[in-house]
Short mmCIF file of C-alpha atoms in Angstrom, two decimals:
data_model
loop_
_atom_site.label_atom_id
_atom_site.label_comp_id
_atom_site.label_asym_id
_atom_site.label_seq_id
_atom_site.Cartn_x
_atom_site.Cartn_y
_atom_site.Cartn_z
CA UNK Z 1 -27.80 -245.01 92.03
CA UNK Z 2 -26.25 -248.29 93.27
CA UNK Z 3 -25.07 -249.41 89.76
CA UNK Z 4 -23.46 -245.89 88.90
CA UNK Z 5 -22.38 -245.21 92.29
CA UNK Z 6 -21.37 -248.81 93.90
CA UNK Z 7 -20.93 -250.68 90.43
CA UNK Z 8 -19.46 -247.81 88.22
CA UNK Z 9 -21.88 -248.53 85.56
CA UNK Z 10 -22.28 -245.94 82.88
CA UNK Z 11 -25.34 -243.49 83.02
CA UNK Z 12 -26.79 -244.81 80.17
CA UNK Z 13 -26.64 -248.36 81.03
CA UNK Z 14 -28.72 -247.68 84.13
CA UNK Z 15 -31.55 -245.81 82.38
CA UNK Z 16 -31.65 -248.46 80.13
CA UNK Z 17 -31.98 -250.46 83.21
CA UNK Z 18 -34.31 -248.42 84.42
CA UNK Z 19 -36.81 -248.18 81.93
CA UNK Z 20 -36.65 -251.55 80.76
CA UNK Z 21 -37.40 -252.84 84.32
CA UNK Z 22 -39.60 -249.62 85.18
CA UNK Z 23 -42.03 -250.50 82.15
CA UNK Z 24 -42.42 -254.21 83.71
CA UNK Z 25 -43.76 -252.49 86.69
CA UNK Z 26 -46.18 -250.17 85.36
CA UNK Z 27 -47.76 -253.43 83.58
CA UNK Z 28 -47.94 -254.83 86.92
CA UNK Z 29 -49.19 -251.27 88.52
CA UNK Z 30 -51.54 -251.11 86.12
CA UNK Z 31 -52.94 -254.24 86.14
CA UNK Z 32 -53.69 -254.28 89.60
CA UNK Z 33 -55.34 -250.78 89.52
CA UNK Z 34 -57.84 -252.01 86.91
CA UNK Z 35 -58.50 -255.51 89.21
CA UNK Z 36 -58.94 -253.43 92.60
CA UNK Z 37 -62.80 -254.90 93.04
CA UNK Z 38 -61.50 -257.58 92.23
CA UNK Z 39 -59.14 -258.52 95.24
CA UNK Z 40 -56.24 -256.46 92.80
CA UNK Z 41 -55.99 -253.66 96.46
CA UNK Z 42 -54.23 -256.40 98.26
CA UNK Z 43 -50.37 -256.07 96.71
CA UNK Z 44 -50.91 -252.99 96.69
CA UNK Z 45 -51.62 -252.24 100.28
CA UNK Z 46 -48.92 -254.98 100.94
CA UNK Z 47 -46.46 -252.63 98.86
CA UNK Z 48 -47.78 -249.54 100.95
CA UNK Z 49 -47.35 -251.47 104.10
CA UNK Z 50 -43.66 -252.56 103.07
CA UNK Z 51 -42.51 -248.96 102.18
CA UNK Z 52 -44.12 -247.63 105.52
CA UNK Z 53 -41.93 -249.61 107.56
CA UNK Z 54 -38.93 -248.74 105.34
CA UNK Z 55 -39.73 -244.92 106.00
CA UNK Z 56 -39.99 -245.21 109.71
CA UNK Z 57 -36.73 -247.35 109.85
CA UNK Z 58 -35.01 -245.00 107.82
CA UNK Z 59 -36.41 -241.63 110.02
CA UNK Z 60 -36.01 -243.14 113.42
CA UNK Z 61 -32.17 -244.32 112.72
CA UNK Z 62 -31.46 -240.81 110.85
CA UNK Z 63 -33.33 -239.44 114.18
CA UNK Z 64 -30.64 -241.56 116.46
CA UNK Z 65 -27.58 -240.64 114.29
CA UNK Z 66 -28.55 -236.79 115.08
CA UNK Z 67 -28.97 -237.77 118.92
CA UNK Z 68 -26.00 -239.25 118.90
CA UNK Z 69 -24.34 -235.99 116.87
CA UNK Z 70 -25.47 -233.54 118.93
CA UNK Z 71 -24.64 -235.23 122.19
CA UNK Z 72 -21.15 -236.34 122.04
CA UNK Z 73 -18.98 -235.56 124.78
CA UNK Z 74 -16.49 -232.37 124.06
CA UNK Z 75 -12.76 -232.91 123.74
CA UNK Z 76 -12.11 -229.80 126.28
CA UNK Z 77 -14.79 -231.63 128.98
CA UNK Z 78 -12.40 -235.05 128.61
CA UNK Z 79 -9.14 -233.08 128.23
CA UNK Z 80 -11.03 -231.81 132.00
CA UNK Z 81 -11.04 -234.63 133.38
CA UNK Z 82 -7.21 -235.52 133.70
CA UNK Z 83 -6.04 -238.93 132.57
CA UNK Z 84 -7.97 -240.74 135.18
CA UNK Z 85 -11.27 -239.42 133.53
CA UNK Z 86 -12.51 -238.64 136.68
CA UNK Z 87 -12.40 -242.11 138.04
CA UNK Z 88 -10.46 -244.98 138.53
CA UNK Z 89 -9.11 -246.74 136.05
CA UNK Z 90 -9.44 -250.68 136.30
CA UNK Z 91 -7.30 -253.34 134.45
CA UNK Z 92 -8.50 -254.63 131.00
CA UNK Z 93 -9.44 -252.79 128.10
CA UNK Z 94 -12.91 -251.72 127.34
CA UNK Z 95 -14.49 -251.38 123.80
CA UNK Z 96 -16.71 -249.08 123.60
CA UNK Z 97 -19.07 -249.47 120.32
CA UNK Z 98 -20.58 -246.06 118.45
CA UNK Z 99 -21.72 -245.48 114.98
CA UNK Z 100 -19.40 -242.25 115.36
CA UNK Z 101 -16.37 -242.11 113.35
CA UNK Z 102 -15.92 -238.47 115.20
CA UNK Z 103 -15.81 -237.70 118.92
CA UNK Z 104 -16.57 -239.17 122.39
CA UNK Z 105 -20.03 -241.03 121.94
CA UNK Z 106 -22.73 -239.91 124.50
CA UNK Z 107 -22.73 -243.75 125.46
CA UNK Z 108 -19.83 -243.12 127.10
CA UNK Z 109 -20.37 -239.97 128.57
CA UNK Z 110 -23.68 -241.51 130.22
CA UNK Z 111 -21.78 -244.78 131.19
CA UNK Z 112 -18.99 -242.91 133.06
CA UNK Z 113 -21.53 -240.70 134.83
CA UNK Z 114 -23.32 -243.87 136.64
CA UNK Z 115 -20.48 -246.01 137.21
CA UNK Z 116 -17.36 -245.05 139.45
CA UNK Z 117 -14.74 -247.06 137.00
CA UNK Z 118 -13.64 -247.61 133.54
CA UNK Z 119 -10.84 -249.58 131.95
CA UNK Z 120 -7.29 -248.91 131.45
CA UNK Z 121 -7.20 -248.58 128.27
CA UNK Z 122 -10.37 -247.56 126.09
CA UNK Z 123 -11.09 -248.38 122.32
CA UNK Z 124 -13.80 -246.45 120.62
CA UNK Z 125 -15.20 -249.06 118.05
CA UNK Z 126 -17.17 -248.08 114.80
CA UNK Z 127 -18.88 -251.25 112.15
CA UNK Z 128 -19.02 -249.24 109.25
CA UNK Z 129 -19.62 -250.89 105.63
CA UNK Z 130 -17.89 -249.32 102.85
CA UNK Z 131 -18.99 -249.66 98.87
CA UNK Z 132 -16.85 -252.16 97.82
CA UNK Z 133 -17.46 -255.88 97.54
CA UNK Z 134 -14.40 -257.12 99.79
CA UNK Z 135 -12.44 -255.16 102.24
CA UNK Z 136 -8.34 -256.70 102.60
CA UNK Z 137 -7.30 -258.20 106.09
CA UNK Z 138 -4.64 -255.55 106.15
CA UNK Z 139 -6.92 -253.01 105.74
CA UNK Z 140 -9.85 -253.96 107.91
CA UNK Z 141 -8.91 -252.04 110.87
CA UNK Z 142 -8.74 -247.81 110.75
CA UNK Z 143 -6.98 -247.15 113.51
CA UNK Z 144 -6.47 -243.27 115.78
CA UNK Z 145 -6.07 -241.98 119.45
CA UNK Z 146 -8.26 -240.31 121.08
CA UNK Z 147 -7.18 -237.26 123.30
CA UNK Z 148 -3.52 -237.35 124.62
CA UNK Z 149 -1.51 -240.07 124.45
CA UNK Z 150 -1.43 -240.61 128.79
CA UNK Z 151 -5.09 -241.59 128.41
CA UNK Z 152 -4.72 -244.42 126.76
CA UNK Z 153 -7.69 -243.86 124.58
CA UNK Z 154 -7.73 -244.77 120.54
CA UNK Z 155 -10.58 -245.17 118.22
CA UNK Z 156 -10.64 -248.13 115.43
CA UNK Z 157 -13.09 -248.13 112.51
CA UNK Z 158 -13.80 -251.57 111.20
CA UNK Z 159 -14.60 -251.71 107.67
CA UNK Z 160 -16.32 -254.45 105.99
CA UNK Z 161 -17.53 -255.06 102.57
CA UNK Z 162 -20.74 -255.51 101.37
CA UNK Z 163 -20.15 -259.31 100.81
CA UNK Z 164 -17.96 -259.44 103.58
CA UNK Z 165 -19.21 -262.87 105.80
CA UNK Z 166 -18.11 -262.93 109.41
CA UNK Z 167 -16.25 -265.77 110.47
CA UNK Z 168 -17.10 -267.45 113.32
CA UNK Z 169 -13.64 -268.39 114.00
CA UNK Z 170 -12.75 -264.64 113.50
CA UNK Z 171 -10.23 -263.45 116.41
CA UNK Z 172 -11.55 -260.35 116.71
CA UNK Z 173 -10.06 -259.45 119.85
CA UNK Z 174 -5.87 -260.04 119.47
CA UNK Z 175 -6.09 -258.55 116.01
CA UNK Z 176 -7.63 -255.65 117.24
CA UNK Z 177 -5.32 -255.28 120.25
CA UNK Z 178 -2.16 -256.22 117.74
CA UNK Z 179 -3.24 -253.44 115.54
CA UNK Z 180 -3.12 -250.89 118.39
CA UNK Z 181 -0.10 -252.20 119.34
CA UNK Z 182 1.89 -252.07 115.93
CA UNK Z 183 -0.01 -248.46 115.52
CA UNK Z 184 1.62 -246.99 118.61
CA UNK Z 185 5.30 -248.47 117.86
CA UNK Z 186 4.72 -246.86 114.71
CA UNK Z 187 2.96 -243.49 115.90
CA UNK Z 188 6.59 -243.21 118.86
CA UNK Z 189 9.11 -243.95 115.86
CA UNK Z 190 7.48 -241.02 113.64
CA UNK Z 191 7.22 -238.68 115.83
CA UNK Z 192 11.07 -239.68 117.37
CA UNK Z 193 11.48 -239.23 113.77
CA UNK Z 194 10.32 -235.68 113.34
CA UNK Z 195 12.57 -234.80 116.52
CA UNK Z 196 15.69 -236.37 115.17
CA UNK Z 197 15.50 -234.95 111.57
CA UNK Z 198 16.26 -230.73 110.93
CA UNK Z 199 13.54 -228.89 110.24
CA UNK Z 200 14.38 -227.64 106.86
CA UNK Z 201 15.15 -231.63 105.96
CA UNK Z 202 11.56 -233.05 106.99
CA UNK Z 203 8.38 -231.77 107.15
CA UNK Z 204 4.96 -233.26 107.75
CA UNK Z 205 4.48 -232.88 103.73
CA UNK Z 206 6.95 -235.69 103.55
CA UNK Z 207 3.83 -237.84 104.52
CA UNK Z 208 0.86 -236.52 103.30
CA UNK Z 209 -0.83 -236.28 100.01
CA UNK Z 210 -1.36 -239.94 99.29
CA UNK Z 211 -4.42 -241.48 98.65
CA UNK Z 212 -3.94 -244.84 100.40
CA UNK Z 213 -6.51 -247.83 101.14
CA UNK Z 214 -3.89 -249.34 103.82
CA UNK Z 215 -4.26 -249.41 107.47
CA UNK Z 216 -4.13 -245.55 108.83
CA UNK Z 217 -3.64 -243.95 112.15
CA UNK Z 218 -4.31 -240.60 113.42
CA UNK Z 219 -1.98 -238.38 115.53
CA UNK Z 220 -1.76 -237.46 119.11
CA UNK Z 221 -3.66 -233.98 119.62
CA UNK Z 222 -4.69 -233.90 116.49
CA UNK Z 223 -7.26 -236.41 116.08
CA UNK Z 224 -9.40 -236.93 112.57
CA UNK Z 225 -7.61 -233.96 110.94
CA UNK Z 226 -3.62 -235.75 110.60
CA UNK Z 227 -4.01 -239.03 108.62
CA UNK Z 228 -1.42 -241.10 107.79
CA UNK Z 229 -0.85 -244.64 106.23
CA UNK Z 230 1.33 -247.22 107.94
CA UNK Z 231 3.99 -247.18 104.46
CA UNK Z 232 4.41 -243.73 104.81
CA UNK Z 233 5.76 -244.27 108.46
CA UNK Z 234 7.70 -246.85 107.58
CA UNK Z 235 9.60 -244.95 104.73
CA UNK Z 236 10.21 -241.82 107.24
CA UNK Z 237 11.01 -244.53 109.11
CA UNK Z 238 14.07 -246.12 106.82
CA UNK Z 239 15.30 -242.62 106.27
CA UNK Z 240 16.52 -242.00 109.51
CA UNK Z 241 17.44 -245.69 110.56
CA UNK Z 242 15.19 -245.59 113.61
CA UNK Z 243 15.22 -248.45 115.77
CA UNK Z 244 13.49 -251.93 114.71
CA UNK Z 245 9.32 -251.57 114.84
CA UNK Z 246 9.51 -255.36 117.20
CA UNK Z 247 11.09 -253.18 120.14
CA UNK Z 248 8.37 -252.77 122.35
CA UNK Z 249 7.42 -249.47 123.84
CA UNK Z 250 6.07 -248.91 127.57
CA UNK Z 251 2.89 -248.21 126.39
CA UNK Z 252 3.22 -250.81 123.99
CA UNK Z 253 3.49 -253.20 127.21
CA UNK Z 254 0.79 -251.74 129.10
CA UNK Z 255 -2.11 -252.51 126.52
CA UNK Z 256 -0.77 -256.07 126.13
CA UNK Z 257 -0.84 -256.49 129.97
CA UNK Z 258 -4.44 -254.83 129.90
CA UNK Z 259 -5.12 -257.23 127.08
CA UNK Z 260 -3.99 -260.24 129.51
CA UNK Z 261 -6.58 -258.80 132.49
CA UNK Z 262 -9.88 -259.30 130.14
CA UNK Z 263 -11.28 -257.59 127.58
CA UNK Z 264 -15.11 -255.83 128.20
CA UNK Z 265 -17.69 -254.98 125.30
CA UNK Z 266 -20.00 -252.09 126.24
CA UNK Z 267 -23.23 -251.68 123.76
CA UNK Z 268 -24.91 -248.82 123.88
CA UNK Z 269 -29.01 -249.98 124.08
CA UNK Z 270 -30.61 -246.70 122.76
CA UNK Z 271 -34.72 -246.52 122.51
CA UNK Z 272 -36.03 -243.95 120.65
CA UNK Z 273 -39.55 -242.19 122.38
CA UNK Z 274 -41.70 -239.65 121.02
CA UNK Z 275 -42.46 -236.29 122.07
CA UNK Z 276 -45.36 -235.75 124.44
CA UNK Z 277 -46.22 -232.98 121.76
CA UNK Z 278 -45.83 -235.48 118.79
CA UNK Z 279 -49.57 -236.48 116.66
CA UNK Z 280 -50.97 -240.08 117.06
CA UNK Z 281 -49.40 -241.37 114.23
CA UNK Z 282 -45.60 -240.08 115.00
CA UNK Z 283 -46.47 -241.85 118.59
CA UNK Z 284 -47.61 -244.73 117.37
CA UNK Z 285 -44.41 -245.26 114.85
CA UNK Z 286 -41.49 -244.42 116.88
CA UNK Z 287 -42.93 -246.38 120.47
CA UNK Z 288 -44.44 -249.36 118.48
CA UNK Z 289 -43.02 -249.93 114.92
CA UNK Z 290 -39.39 -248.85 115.46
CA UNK Z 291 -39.34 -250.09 118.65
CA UNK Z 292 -40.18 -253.66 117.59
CA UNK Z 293 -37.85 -253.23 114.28
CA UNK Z 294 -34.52 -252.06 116.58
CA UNK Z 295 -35.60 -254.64 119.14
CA UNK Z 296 -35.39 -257.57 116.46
CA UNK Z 297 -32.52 -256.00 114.49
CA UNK Z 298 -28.83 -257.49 114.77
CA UNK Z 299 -27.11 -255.43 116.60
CA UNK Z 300 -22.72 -255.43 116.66
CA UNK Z 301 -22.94 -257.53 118.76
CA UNK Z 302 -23.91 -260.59 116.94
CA UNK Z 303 -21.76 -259.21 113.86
CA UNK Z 304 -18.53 -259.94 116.02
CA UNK Z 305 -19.27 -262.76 117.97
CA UNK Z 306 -19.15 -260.50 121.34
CA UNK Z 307 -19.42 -263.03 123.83
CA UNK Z 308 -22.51 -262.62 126.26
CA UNK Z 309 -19.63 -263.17 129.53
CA UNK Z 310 -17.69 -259.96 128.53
CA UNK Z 311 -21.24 -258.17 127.05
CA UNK Z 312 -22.46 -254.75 129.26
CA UNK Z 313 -25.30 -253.05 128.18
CA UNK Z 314 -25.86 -249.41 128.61
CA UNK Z 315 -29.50 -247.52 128.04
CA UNK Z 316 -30.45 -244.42 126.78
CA UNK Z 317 -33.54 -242.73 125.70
CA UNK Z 318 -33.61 -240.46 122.56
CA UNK Z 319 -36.68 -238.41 122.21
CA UNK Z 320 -37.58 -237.62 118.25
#
């Protein structure tokens, strides 16, 4: 799969692949099967014992992904809320991290339900690896706002390759906040452009239809289903000789000021239980084996170089 998927290989080329290296195994298969009273059990319980805690890995993060599906906070219950979410917003801008490319994570449902306060401006941020060797500087960051624009919430997907290496030197932080700033100049001057051209002149199908790798935003009220690429802007943007992408907007200003008051990671810490009604065995490899595999496992926050001064931690318990 990875070498017709990831590498593009042909389908023959991989069965060849296949059964050239499948036949080496059955040799080895084999010959351990006919040494068994001889000490021969022992790779093969070791191979048993590997692909067990593969399988439980596998289940309990499919398990969390589903949590985390099913629970995400509604875009009617935030649009509820008012711009002030229902609390008071602080200066600084908080990242939020989620594995959802979609929706309000339930992290941050359960974090504003304990705590009074959240930042001014909130970034949703998603690690995702893509299947390509390399991922382009200028086309790192995906980035989209969430829910009207006076809530100052946006969303940015972070895509590496997967020979991508981290750099420890990597500022994570302006480039993020430099991306959100370029995408709403860019999101103001499109839309001013849409107001400024007729009707029967421009539509949104002046935009859309290209199958870009560059950086992309999404649209106010209309997030994940209006996706455009920062060279399509640009060219609706030369058409009607809007004004000069360096002019910085008011909100524009605030996020840099926000930027200047501090910056705050919040992880979500999730620990997956079983059910009371779950067997032995179910018990014994979600609290125990999963547990000690997510515990040891590097989280986001090691992949970015979140330091621990700006780090809060948020728990939640996922029954599966």
């Amino acid at each position: 799969m990875v070498m017709i998927i990831v590498w593009k290989q042909r389908v023959t080329t991989a069965v060849a692949f296949l059964l050239f290296f499948g036949s080496i195994e059955v040799l080895y298969i084999s010959a351990s099967l006919i040494k068994v009273p001889e000490g021969g059990w022992i790779p093969l319980v070791l191979s048993m014992i590997f692909m067990g805690i593969m399988y439980i890995w596998n289940y309990g993060t499919l398990k969390k992904h589903q949590f985390d599906v099913e629970n995400r906070v509604s875009m009617k219950r935030l649009v509820a809320l008012g711009p002030s979410l229902g609390m008071v917003r602080v200066p600084g801008i908080g990242l939020v991290y989620t594995n959802l490319v979609t929706g309000v994570p339930a992290i941050f449902g359960h974090f504003v339900t304990n705590l009074p306060a959240f930042h001014q401006v909130l970034v949703f941020v998603c690690v995702k690896s893509v299947q390509v060797p390399y991922v382009n500087e200028g086309e790192r960051f995906l980035i989209g706002r969430v829910g009207p624009k006076e809530y100052s919430m946006f969303r940015c997907i972070v895509r590496y390759g997967y020979k991508d290496l981290q750099q420890e030197n990597y500022d994570f932080e302006n480039r993020l906040v430099s991306g959100i700033v370029h995408f709403v100049e860019m999101e103001e001057e499109c839309m001013l452009a849409r107001t400024m051209k007729p009707s029967s002149e421009f539509s949104m199908s002046d935009i859309e239809g290209l199958d870009v790798l560059g950086p992309t935003f999404t649209f106010p009220h209309q997030e994940e289903n209006m996706v455009r690429s920062l060279s399509d802007i640009q060219e609706v943007k030369s058409q009607v000789g809007l004004v000069e992408s360096s002019q910085l907007k008011d909100e524009s200003l605030r996020i840099l000021k926000a930027r200047e008051s501090g910056v705050a990671y919040v992880l979500g810490h999730s620990y997956a239980k079983a059910k009371k009604s779950s067997s032995f065995i179910k018990k014994f490899a979600i609290n125990f084996i999963y547990a000690f595999l997510s515990k040891n496992c590097r989280g986001p926050d090691v992949v970015l170089n979140v330091p621990h001064t700006s780090l809060l931690e948020v728990g939640m318990v996922y029954y599966v």
